[in-house]
């Protein structure tokens, strides 16, 4: 008889919805139905049933074809390749649980690699601004319960985080916002009329790339000074009206996305946004949050900050200490300068998201992909190693976009013989230690760790 598993986390975006219900077959090998999720999250679960899902590593042959090999062969080849490289680059981790993100650190240290994650091409500028100016943030639960003014600046959650508006920001009824949307004022600041902008009470359609000017105009008005008749394409009166709405809020929440981090200004845009949040806190309560996009992309920033002191762009090639300098040690810059001689793509798709020139440079050297599914990167790889899907057939800890850790569970049994990211990295690390005749460094508690079992089913 099919089993209904409740309280399941979704492995799609940074909203990390944990109220899903998944109906699985009685032998726990197939997903039958997914309830409460958005269409993208539902498709991710059902994709685990794909009969064409890879079950063995594939290695490129001299004639250009891909041939299935054993995991032992793949692990041996990866370990030898990593050790032979002078400066390998390990990138990705958006779809990897925190256990896998922690385990890869031993490989990176052993190989003297550069360790980077997807933030390098999305919210990396946010990190730089936070280093300079702090991060007056809160949890999504506080947004749901308290925020009566919500600002979406350079983001479109209706497409990127489909349930964000219904669970946290616009529609839900909170403790102090019991009327839901009727009690909230929504501002959208975006150069396009997105679906989120159509939901908003006020849409400020600024000129593309002029976010910094508009942030400064908001701060200037808030401090009681005059501004020009038009700033960033927005009339003075509209800016004053928006500032007054934010100023009179009981709790104002600013969400910002890649419309701020990857237009002119980049980290300086976020610096100005954080300063605006601080200025608003002299009049009301105000918080700010990055709309972290892909699943557990917040995780490596937390895990590696504990391990190395830096959240991304971590250069371990010096052998004595970790070094971080975006622009020098970031993935795209290293690839464009052809400074890396081995590339490992984990739980992301550099083939789809990197500039073509960067991919061309990376393809001159060994190109390894670790991913549960086929993707553009796996199709150009020299070695593709499939793993379990974190949050579907592999449990583990992930971080929501508001930096809250959540224990995700598995809902079905993993494919026979297919390891998790953590297990694969541990085996590669062990093989690297064998090849260099050194003793593995293991966490004492690692062998005793036990994952929580699936909850009672109904």
Tab-separated table of C-alpha atoms in Angstrom:
chain	number	residue	atom	x	y	z
A	1	UNK	CA	0.000	0.000	0.000
A	2	UNK	CA	1.387	3.473	-0.875
A	3	UNK	CA	2.769	5.555	2.011
A	4	UNK	CA	2.215	9.255	2.586
A	5	UNK	CA	5.259	11.016	4.057
A	6	UNK	CA	4.533	14.411	5.604
A	7	UNK	CA	6.757	17.348	6.482
A	8	UNK	CA	9.065	16.864	3.504
A	9	UNK	CA	11.500	19.573	2.388
A	10	UNK	CA	11.671	20.737	-1.237
A	11	UNK	CA	15.052	20.601	-3.041
A	12	UNK	CA	14.347	23.383	-5.537
A	13	UNK	CA	14.951	26.925	-4.294
A	14	UNK	CA	16.150	28.854	-1.267
A	15	UNK	CA	12.621	29.060	0.165
A	16	UNK	CA	13.152	25.444	1.277
A	17	UNK	CA	9.427	24.760	1.737
A	18	UNK	CA	9.184	22.026	4.391
A	19	UNK	CA	5.447	21.352	4.316
A	20	UNK	CA	5.340	18.988	1.342
A	21	UNK	CA	3.569	15.631	1.412
A	22	UNK	CA	4.951	12.879	-0.813
A	23	UNK	CA	3.128	9.670	-1.693
A	24	UNK	CA	5.598	6.846	-2.346
A	25	UNK	CA	5.203	3.226	-3.385
A	26	UNK	CA	5.060	0.600	-0.642
A	27	UNK	CA	8.636	-0.519	-1.398
A	28	UNK	CA	9.843	3.125	-1.140
A	29	UNK	CA	11.478	3.085	-4.569
A	30	UNK	CA	9.100	5.318	-6.546
A	31	UNK	CA	7.444	8.697	-6.007
A	32	UNK	CA	3.753	8.619	-6.935
A	33	UNK	CA	2.425	12.059	-5.981
A	34	UNK	CA	3.754	15.312	-4.521
A	35	UNK	CA	1.382	17.652	-2.671
A	36	UNK	CA	1.787	21.338	-1.659
A	37	UNK	CA	4.832	21.979	-3.877
A	38	UNK	CA	5.189	24.315	-6.829
A	39	UNK	CA	5.349	22.716	-10.278
A	40	UNK	CA	9.142	22.945	-10.405
A	41	UNK	CA	9.585	21.262	-7.026
A	42	UNK	CA	7.120	18.538	-8.021
A	43	UNK	CA	9.058	17.862	-11.233
A	44	UNK	CA	12.301	17.522	-9.265
A	45	UNK	CA	10.793	14.786	-7.113
A	46	UNK	CA	9.284	12.947	-10.067
A	47	UNK	CA	12.583	13.173	-11.932
A	48	UNK	CA	13.984	10.691	-9.413
A	49	UNK	CA	11.751	8.085	-11.113
A	50	UNK	CA	13.390	8.681	-14.513
A	51	UNK	CA	14.439	5.256	-15.867
A	52	UNK	CA	17.281	6.918	-17.816
A	53	UNK	CA	18.836	8.367	-14.648
A	54	UNK	CA	22.560	7.385	-14.649
A	55	UNK	CA	23.533	4.566	-12.319
A	56	UNK	CA	27.248	4.248	-13.131
A	57	UNK	CA	30.045	6.739	-13.829
A	58	UNK	CA	30.836	7.464	-17.467
A	59	UNK	CA	34.310	8.259	-18.796
A	60	UNK	CA	35.187	9.782	-22.156
A	61	UNK	CA	37.130	7.497	-24.468
A	62	UNK	CA	39.814	8.427	-27.036
A	63	UNK	CA	37.207	8.325	-29.826
A	64	UNK	CA	35.034	10.888	-27.966
A	65	UNK	CA	32.372	8.438	-26.796
A	66	UNK	CA	31.353	7.919	-23.158
A	67	UNK	CA	31.812	4.504	-21.574
A	68	UNK	CA	30.381	3.288	-18.273
A	69	UNK	CA	32.994	2.365	-15.666
A	70	UNK	CA	32.861	1.233	-12.034
A	71	UNK	CA	32.836	3.622	-9.094
A	72	UNK	CA	36.232	2.300	-7.974
A	73	UNK	CA	37.695	3.188	-11.384
A	74	UNK	CA	36.084	6.627	-11.336
A	75	UNK	CA	37.284	7.363	-7.799
A	76	UNK	CA	40.810	6.220	-8.636
A	77	UNK	CA	40.934	8.404	-11.778
A	78	UNK	CA	39.558	11.447	-9.949
A	79	UNK	CA	41.978	11.050	-7.040
A	80	UNK	CA	45.008	10.713	-9.333
A	81	UNK	CA	43.859	13.638	-11.500
A	82	UNK	CA	43.345	15.909	-8.496
A	83	UNK	CA	46.779	15.080	-7.076
A	84	UNK	CA	48.495	15.597	-10.434
A	85	UNK	CA	46.912	19.033	-10.959
A	86	UNK	CA	48.829	22.131	-9.860
A	87	UNK	CA	45.714	24.228	-9.227
A	88	UNK	CA	42.391	22.354	-9.478
A	89	UNK	CA	39.087	24.234	-9.208
A	90	UNK	CA	36.099	22.704	-7.382
A	91	UNK	CA	32.870	24.584	-8.060
A	92	UNK	CA	29.098	24.300	-7.525
A	93	UNK	CA	27.318	22.805	-4.474
A	94	UNK	CA	23.914	24.444	-4.958
A	95	UNK	CA	22.236	21.002	-4.920
A	96	UNK	CA	24.502	19.399	-2.309
A	97	UNK	CA	23.701	18.956	1.373
A	98	UNK	CA	25.961	20.439	4.062
A	99	UNK	CA	27.505	17.051	4.824
A	100	UNK	CA	28.792	16.835	1.251
A	101	UNK	CA	29.968	20.448	1.336
A	102	UNK	CA	31.951	19.693	4.476
A	103	UNK	CA	33.434	16.446	3.130
A	104	UNK	CA	34.772	18.071	-0.049
A	105	UNK	CA	36.907	20.413	2.052
A	106	UNK	CA	39.342	17.566	2.841
A	107	UNK	CA	39.798	16.888	-0.883
A	108	UNK	CA	40.347	20.594	-1.565
A	109	UNK	CA	42.996	20.851	1.154
A	110	UNK	CA	44.721	17.662	0.044
A	111	UNK	CA	44.846	18.763	-3.609
A	112	UNK	CA	45.622	22.430	-2.924
A	113	UNK	CA	42.501	23.417	-4.837
A	114	UNK	CA	40.366	26.515	-5.172
A	115	UNK	CA	36.977	25.876	-3.569
A	116	UNK	CA	34.076	27.954	-4.871
A	117	UNK	CA	30.283	27.794	-5.022
A	118	UNK	CA	27.434	29.164	-7.134
A	119	UNK	CA	27.403	32.421	-5.136
A	120	UNK	CA	30.388	33.452	-7.249
A	121	UNK	CA	27.968	34.068	-10.154
A	122	UNK	CA	24.911	35.211	-8.164
A	123	UNK	CA	25.058	36.591	-4.603
A	124	UNK	CA	28.822	36.881	-4.222
A	125	UNK	CA	28.551	40.706	-4.275
A	126	UNK	CA	26.128	40.411	-1.333
A	127	UNK	CA	28.882	38.750	0.725
A	128	UNK	CA	31.283	41.607	-0.034
A	129	UNK	CA	28.718	44.192	1.041
A	130	UNK	CA	27.948	42.267	4.234
A	131	UNK	CA	31.660	42.152	5.086
A	132	UNK	CA	31.767	45.944	4.791
A	133	UNK	CA	28.408	46.949	6.232
A	134	UNK	CA	26.860	44.146	8.301
A	135	UNK	CA	23.578	42.366	7.623
A	136	UNK	CA	20.522	43.589	9.593
A	137	UNK	CA	18.372	40.593	8.677
A	138	UNK	CA	15.752	38.324	10.214
A	139	UNK	CA	14.030	34.995	9.528
A	140	UNK	CA	11.277	34.341	7.002
A	141	UNK	CA	9.015	33.509	9.934
A	142	UNK	CA	9.408	37.072	11.208
A	143	UNK	CA	8.529	38.392	7.759
A	144	UNK	CA	5.342	36.317	7.701
A	145	UNK	CA	4.293	37.340	11.207
A	146	UNK	CA	5.362	40.998	11.302
A	147	UNK	CA	6.029	42.627	7.920
A	148	UNK	CA	3.283	45.011	6.749
A	149	UNK	CA	5.466	46.606	4.030
A	150	UNK	CA	7.418	44.317	1.713
A	151	UNK	CA	9.848	45.599	-0.919
A	152	UNK	CA	11.073	43.398	-3.790
A	153	UNK	CA	14.111	45.116	-5.305
A	154	UNK	CA	15.637	43.506	-8.398
A	155	UNK	CA	13.955	40.141	-7.830
A	156	UNK	CA	10.956	38.251	-9.158
A	157	UNK	CA	9.900	35.591	-6.632
A	158	UNK	CA	6.793	34.659	-8.619
A	159	UNK	CA	9.145	32.926	-11.071
A	160	UNK	CA	12.325	32.263	-9.075
A	161	UNK	CA	10.723	31.236	-5.747
A	162	UNK	CA	7.113	30.326	-6.653
A	163	UNK	CA	5.822	29.716	-3.099
A	164	UNK	CA	7.729	32.545	-1.409
A	165	UNK	CA	4.818	34.951	-1.744
A	166	UNK	CA	2.265	32.449	-0.425
A	167	UNK	CA	4.339	31.182	2.511
A	168	UNK	CA	6.259	34.221	3.715
A	169	UNK	CA	5.911	37.586	2.049
A	170	UNK	CA	2.550	38.599	0.514
A	171	UNK	CA	-0.384	36.259	1.119
A	172	UNK	CA	0.140	34.399	4.437
A	173	UNK	CA	-1.722	35.384	7.584
A	174	UNK	CA	0.771	35.991	10.371
A	175	UNK	CA	0.519	36.674	14.102
A	176	UNK	CA	0.526	40.472	13.603
A	177	UNK	CA	-0.648	40.319	9.974
A	178	UNK	CA	-3.820	38.303	10.350
A	179	UNK	CA	-5.455	39.801	7.255
A	180	UNK	CA	-2.633	38.617	5.002
A	181	UNK	CA	-2.319	40.527	1.738
A	182	UNK	CA	-5.005	43.019	2.796
A	183	UNK	CA	-2.744	44.162	5.632
A	184	UNK	CA	0.430	44.456	3.540
A	185	UNK	CA	1.701	47.083	1.119
A	186	UNK	CA	3.918	45.625	-1.609
A	187	UNK	CA	6.531	47.635	-3.507
A	188	UNK	CA	8.305	46.262	-6.577
A	189	UNK	CA	11.397	48.071	-7.847
A	190	UNK	CA	12.357	46.563	-11.182
A	191	UNK	CA	13.114	47.809	-14.715
A	192	UNK	CA	10.610	45.274	-16.079
A	193	UNK	CA	6.947	44.659	-15.389
A	194	UNK	CA	7.369	41.204	-13.912
A	195	UNK	CA	4.612	39.012	-12.511
A	196	UNK	CA	5.737	40.115	-9.043
A	197	UNK	CA	5.422	43.755	-10.142
A	198	UNK	CA	1.869	43.047	-11.304
A	199	UNK	CA	1.019	41.849	-7.780
A	200	UNK	CA	2.543	44.916	-6.140
A	201	UNK	CA	0.637	47.975	-4.930
A	202	UNK	CA	3.401	50.197	-6.275
A	203	UNK	CA	5.818	49.445	-9.112
A	204	UNK	CA	8.816	51.738	-9.575
A	205	UNK	CA	10.165	50.964	-13.053
A	206	UNK	CA	13.693	52.333	-12.760
A	207	UNK	CA	16.223	52.646	-15.568
A	208	UNK	CA	18.342	49.506	-15.993
A	209	UNK	CA	21.580	49.633	-13.983
A	210	UNK	CA	20.712	52.735	-11.954
A	211	UNK	CA	19.897	50.994	-8.655
A	212	UNK	CA	22.682	52.718	-6.725
A	213	UNK	CA	21.350	56.168	-7.653
A	214	UNK	CA	17.858	55.186	-6.543
A	215	UNK	CA	19.082	53.756	-3.217
A	216	UNK	CA	20.889	57.045	-2.581
A	217	UNK	CA	17.765	59.005	-3.513
A	218	UNK	CA	15.722	56.968	-1.014
A	219	UNK	CA	18.300	57.682	1.708
A	220	UNK	CA	18.429	61.383	0.817
A	221	UNK	CA	14.636	61.763	1.055
A	222	UNK	CA	14.564	59.762	4.292
A	223	UNK	CA	17.060	62.222	5.807
A	224	UNK	CA	14.891	65.171	4.805
A	225	UNK	CA	16.882	66.549	1.871
A	226	UNK	CA	15.662	67.362	-1.622
A	227	UNK	CA	16.389	65.339	-4.762
A	228	UNK	CA	16.201	66.094	-8.522
A	229	UNK	CA	12.882	65.902	-10.353
A	230	UNK	CA	13.828	62.481	-11.677
A	231	UNK	CA	16.261	59.873	-10.367
A	232	UNK	CA	16.935	56.628	-12.262
A	233	UNK	CA	13.889	57.365	-14.388
A	234	UNK	CA	11.545	57.632	-11.369
A	235	UNK	CA	9.737	60.955	-10.671
A	236	UNK	CA	10.555	62.678	-7.402
A	237	UNK	CA	6.984	62.361	-6.070
A	238	UNK	CA	6.942	58.575	-6.567
A	239	UNK	CA	10.204	58.237	-4.667
A	240	UNK	CA	8.892	60.376	-1.815
A	241	UNK	CA	5.668	58.333	-1.714
A	242	UNK	CA	7.603	55.037	-1.544
A	243	UNK	CA	9.894	56.357	1.217
A	244	UNK	CA	6.888	57.547	3.225
A	245	UNK	CA	5.265	54.099	2.957
A	246	UNK	CA	8.443	52.406	4.195
A	247	UNK	CA	8.971	54.980	6.917
A	248	UNK	CA	5.455	54.542	8.327
A	249	UNK	CA	5.558	50.737	8.313
A	250	UNK	CA	5.351	48.799	11.539
A	251	UNK	CA	7.851	46.347	10.070
A	252	UNK	CA	9.432	46.914	6.653
A	253	UNK	CA	11.140	44.062	4.802
A	254	UNK	CA	13.476	44.544	1.816
A	255	UNK	CA	14.166	41.533	-0.412
A	256	UNK	CA	16.839	42.028	-3.074
A	257	UNK	CA	17.968	39.771	-5.904
A	258	UNK	CA	20.355	39.534	-8.817
A	259	UNK	CA	18.846	42.671	-10.316
A	260	UNK	CA	20.971	44.428	-7.679
A	261	UNK	CA	23.983	42.125	-7.431
A	262	UNK	CA	24.711	41.845	-11.156
A	263	UNK	CA	23.899	45.258	-12.559
A	264	UNK	CA	26.164	48.321	-12.470
A	265	UNK	CA	27.316	48.860	-8.902
A	266	UNK	CA	27.129	45.229	-7.803
A	267	UNK	CA	28.320	44.980	-4.165
A	268	UNK	CA	28.017	48.768	-3.810
A	269	UNK	CA	24.291	48.446	-4.578
A	270	UNK	CA	23.933	46.040	-1.665
A	271	UNK	CA	26.071	48.287	0.529
A	272	UNK	CA	23.615	51.128	-0.186
A	273	UNK	CA	20.626	48.830	0.433
A	274	UNK	CA	22.005	47.814	3.831
A	275	UNK	CA	22.635	51.470	4.668
A	276	UNK	CA	19.032	52.274	3.673
A	277	UNK	CA	17.842	49.518	6.013
A	278	UNK	CA	19.908	51.000	8.836
A	279	UNK	CA	18.516	54.484	8.128
A	280	UNK	CA	14.942	53.152	8.168
A	281	UNK	CA	15.570	51.631	11.584
A	282	UNK	CA	15.785	55.148	13.020
A	283	UNK	CA	12.081	55.529	12.139
A	284	UNK	CA	10.643	51.993	12.260
A	285	UNK	CA	11.686	48.347	12.266
A	286	UNK	CA	13.315	47.239	9.027
A	287	UNK	CA	15.214	44.152	7.836
A	288	UNK	CA	16.860	43.089	4.596
A	289	UNK	CA	17.396	39.674	2.997
A	290	UNK	CA	19.103	38.326	-0.098
A	291	UNK	CA	16.796	36.203	-2.249
A	292	UNK	CA	19.217	33.299	-2.341
A	293	UNK	CA	18.094	31.233	-5.269
A	294	UNK	CA	19.221	27.693	-5.800
A	295	UNK	CA	18.295	25.172	-3.051
A	296	UNK	CA	21.214	24.928	-0.577
A	297	UNK	CA	23.419	27.659	-2.039
A	298	UNK	CA	23.353	29.325	1.402
A	299	UNK	CA	24.909	26.162	2.878
A	300	UNK	CA	28.513	26.391	1.645
A	301	UNK	CA	28.765	29.980	2.878
A	302	UNK	CA	27.948	28.703	6.379
A	303	UNK	CA	29.930	25.446	6.266
A	304	UNK	CA	33.121	26.828	4.721
A	305	UNK	CA	33.070	29.933	6.908
A	306	UNK	CA	33.324	27.588	9.882
A	307	UNK	CA	36.045	25.498	8.226
A	308	UNK	CA	38.158	28.135	6.488
A	309	UNK	CA	36.885	31.541	7.593
A	310	UNK	CA	35.604	32.420	4.096
A	311	UNK	CA	32.288	31.643	2.366
A	312	UNK	CA	33.474	31.303	-1.254
A	313	UNK	CA	36.427	31.846	-3.659
A	314	UNK	CA	38.691	29.965	-1.223
A	315	UNK	CA	42.220	29.411	-2.549
A	316	UNK	CA	43.964	26.554	-0.718
A	317	UNK	CA	46.862	26.231	-3.175
A	318	UNK	CA	49.336	27.921	-0.826
A	319	UNK	CA	49.163	24.889	1.456
A	320	UNK	CA	49.541	26.862	4.684
A	321	UNK	CA	46.396	28.995	4.829
A	322	UNK	CA	43.159	29.808	3.043
A	323	UNK	CA	43.045	32.900	0.848
A	324	UNK	CA	40.004	34.665	-0.604
A	325	UNK	CA	40.052	37.479	-3.165
A	326	UNK	CA	37.067	37.630	-5.556
A	327	UNK	CA	38.276	38.732	-8.954
A	328	UNK	CA	41.461	36.746	-8.420
A	329	UNK	CA	40.264	33.483	-6.846
A	330	UNK	CA	36.707	33.377	-8.261
A	331	UNK	CA	35.779	30.611	-10.705
A	332	UNK	CA	34.999	32.712	-13.788
A	333	UNK	CA	38.151	34.805	-13.413
A	334	UNK	CA	40.366	31.744	-12.951
A	335	UNK	CA	38.798	30.082	-15.976
A	336	UNK	CA	39.007	33.166	-18.195
A	337	UNK	CA	42.716	33.512	-17.371
A	338	UNK	CA	43.220	29.754	-17.885
A	339	UNK	CA	44.864	29.492	-14.454
A	340	UNK	CA	43.318	26.185	-13.425
A	341	UNK	CA	44.384	22.782	-14.764
A	342	UNK	CA	41.535	20.591	-13.474
A	343	UNK	CA	37.846	21.397	-13.019
A	344	UNK	CA	35.356	19.585	-10.768
A	345	UNK	CA	31.707	20.601	-11.193
A	346	UNK	CA	29.521	19.497	-8.252
A	347	UNK	CA	25.727	19.856	-8.043
A	348	UNK	CA	25.575	22.725	-10.535
A	349	UNK	CA	25.858	23.209	-14.298
A	350	UNK	CA	28.883	25.255	-15.337
A	351	UNK	CA	28.209	24.206	-18.925
A	352	UNK	CA	24.973	26.195	-18.872
A	353	UNK	CA	25.905	29.096	-16.596
A	354	UNK	CA	29.543	29.957	-17.366
A	355	UNK	CA	30.543	32.176	-20.316
A	356	UNK	CA	31.502	30.077	-23.324
A	357	UNK	CA	35.097	31.373	-23.235
A	358	UNK	CA	35.456	30.180	-19.637
A	359	UNK	CA	34.098	26.726	-20.532
A	360	UNK	CA	36.477	26.508	-23.506
A	361	UNK	CA	39.468	27.156	-21.233
A	362	UNK	CA	38.236	24.633	-18.639
A	363	UNK	CA	37.804	21.992	-21.353
A	364	UNK	CA	41.534	22.131	-22.143
A	365	UNK	CA	42.095	20.233	-18.893
A	366	UNK	CA	40.431	17.310	-17.048
A	367	UNK	CA	36.735	18.144	-16.603
A	368	UNK	CA	34.873	16.161	-13.918
A	369	UNK	CA	31.148	16.426	-13.183
A	370	UNK	CA	29.462	15.063	-10.046
A	371	UNK	CA	25.704	15.261	-10.507
A	372	UNK	CA	22.680	12.943	-10.095
A	373	UNK	CA	21.435	13.742	-13.593
A	374	UNK	CA	22.588	14.474	-17.108
A	375	UNK	CA	23.228	18.166	-17.764
A	376	UNK	CA	25.143	20.341	-20.206
A	377	UNK	CA	28.297	20.048	-18.117
A	378	UNK	CA	28.069	16.237	-17.942
A	379	UNK	CA	27.805	16.024	-21.723
A	380	UNK	CA	31.169	17.741	-22.230
A	381	UNK	CA	32.862	16.155	-19.214
A	382	UNK	CA	35.777	13.731	-19.248
A	383	UNK	CA	34.199	11.968	-16.267
A	384	UNK	CA	30.607	12.075	-14.999
A	385	UNK	CA	29.956	10.514	-11.584
A	386	UNK	CA	26.263	10.198	-10.590
A	387	UNK	CA	25.257	10.546	-6.926
A	388	UNK	CA	22.021	10.485	-4.951
A	389	UNK	CA	19.661	13.477	-5.011
A	390	UNK	CA	20.008	15.405	-1.744
A	391	UNK	CA	16.532	15.871	-0.297
A	392	UNK	CA	14.933	13.090	-2.371
A	393	UNK	CA	16.856	9.843	-1.888
A	394	UNK	CA	19.524	11.236	0.461
A	395	UNK	CA	18.915	13.058	3.790
A	396	UNK	CA	21.016	15.909	5.137
A	397	UNK	CA	21.126	19.464	6.460
A	398	UNK	CA	20.432	22.438	4.208
A	399	UNK	CA	20.279	26.183	4.868
A	400	UNK	CA	17.245	28.243	3.900
A	401	UNK	CA	17.805	31.674	2.308
A	402	UNK	CA	17.474	33.297	5.756
A	403	UNK	CA	20.385	31.178	7.091
A	404	UNK	CA	18.120	28.844	9.075
A	405	UNK	CA	19.350	25.211	8.972
A	406	UNK	CA	16.775	22.518	8.245
A	407	UNK	CA	17.188	18.747	8.448
A	408	UNK	CA	15.897	17.315	5.165
A	409	UNK	CA	14.918	13.653	4.932
A	410	UNK	CA	14.923	11.136	2.143
A	411	UNK	CA	11.557	9.954	0.831
A	412	UNK	CA	12.687	6.994	-1.294
A	413	UNK	CA	15.559	4.541	-1.264
A	414	UNK	CA	18.615	5.518	-3.267
A	415	UNK	CA	19.607	3.698	-6.440
A	416	UNK	CA	21.578	0.545	-5.544
A	417	UNK	CA	25.304	1.207	-5.534
A	418	UNK	CA	24.971	4.962	-6.088
A	419	UNK	CA	26.680	6.910	-3.251
A	420	UNK	CA	25.777	10.253	-1.730
A	421	UNK	CA	28.004	13.283	-2.315
A	422	UNK	CA	29.491	12.826	1.146
A	423	UNK	CA	30.244	9.137	0.618
A	424	UNK	CA	31.828	9.809	-2.764
A	425	UNK	CA	34.051	12.601	-1.438
A	426	UNK	CA	35.117	10.447	1.497
A	427	UNK	CA	36.124	7.634	-0.841
A	428	UNK	CA	38.039	10.008	-3.109
A	429	UNK	CA	39.817	11.480	-0.090
A	430	UNK	CA	40.721	8.019	1.203
A	431	UNK	CA	42.139	7.105	-2.195
A	432	UNK	CA	44.175	10.331	-2.286
A	433	UNK	CA	45.601	9.435	1.126
A	434	UNK	CA	46.500	5.927	-0.112
A	435	UNK	CA	48.255	7.357	-3.163
A	436	UNK	CA	50.275	9.803	-1.053
A	437	UNK	CA	50.841	7.291	1.771
A	438	UNK	CA	49.315	9.574	4.402
A	439	UNK	CA	46.834	8.978	7.200
A	440	UNK	CA	43.240	10.223	6.600
A	441	UNK	CA	42.003	12.946	8.937
A	442	UNK	CA	38.523	12.027	10.136
A	443	UNK	CA	36.111	13.769	12.443
A	444	UNK	CA	35.702	11.630	15.550
A	445	UNK	CA	31.914	11.785	15.441
A	446	UNK	CA	31.654	11.008	11.744
A	447	UNK	CA	31.470	7.232	12.035
A	448	UNK	CA	28.805	7.499	14.742
A	449	UNK	CA	26.509	9.896	12.868
A	450	UNK	CA	23.012	8.517	12.379
A	451	UNK	CA	20.485	10.181	10.101
A	452	UNK	CA	16.886	10.527	11.308
A	453	UNK	CA	14.515	7.982	9.867
A	454	UNK	CA	11.389	8.827	7.879
A	455	UNK	CA	8.537	10.011	10.095
A	456	UNK	CA	5.455	7.965	10.778
A	457	UNK	CA	3.410	7.538	7.633
A	458	UNK	CA	-0.328	7.835	7.246
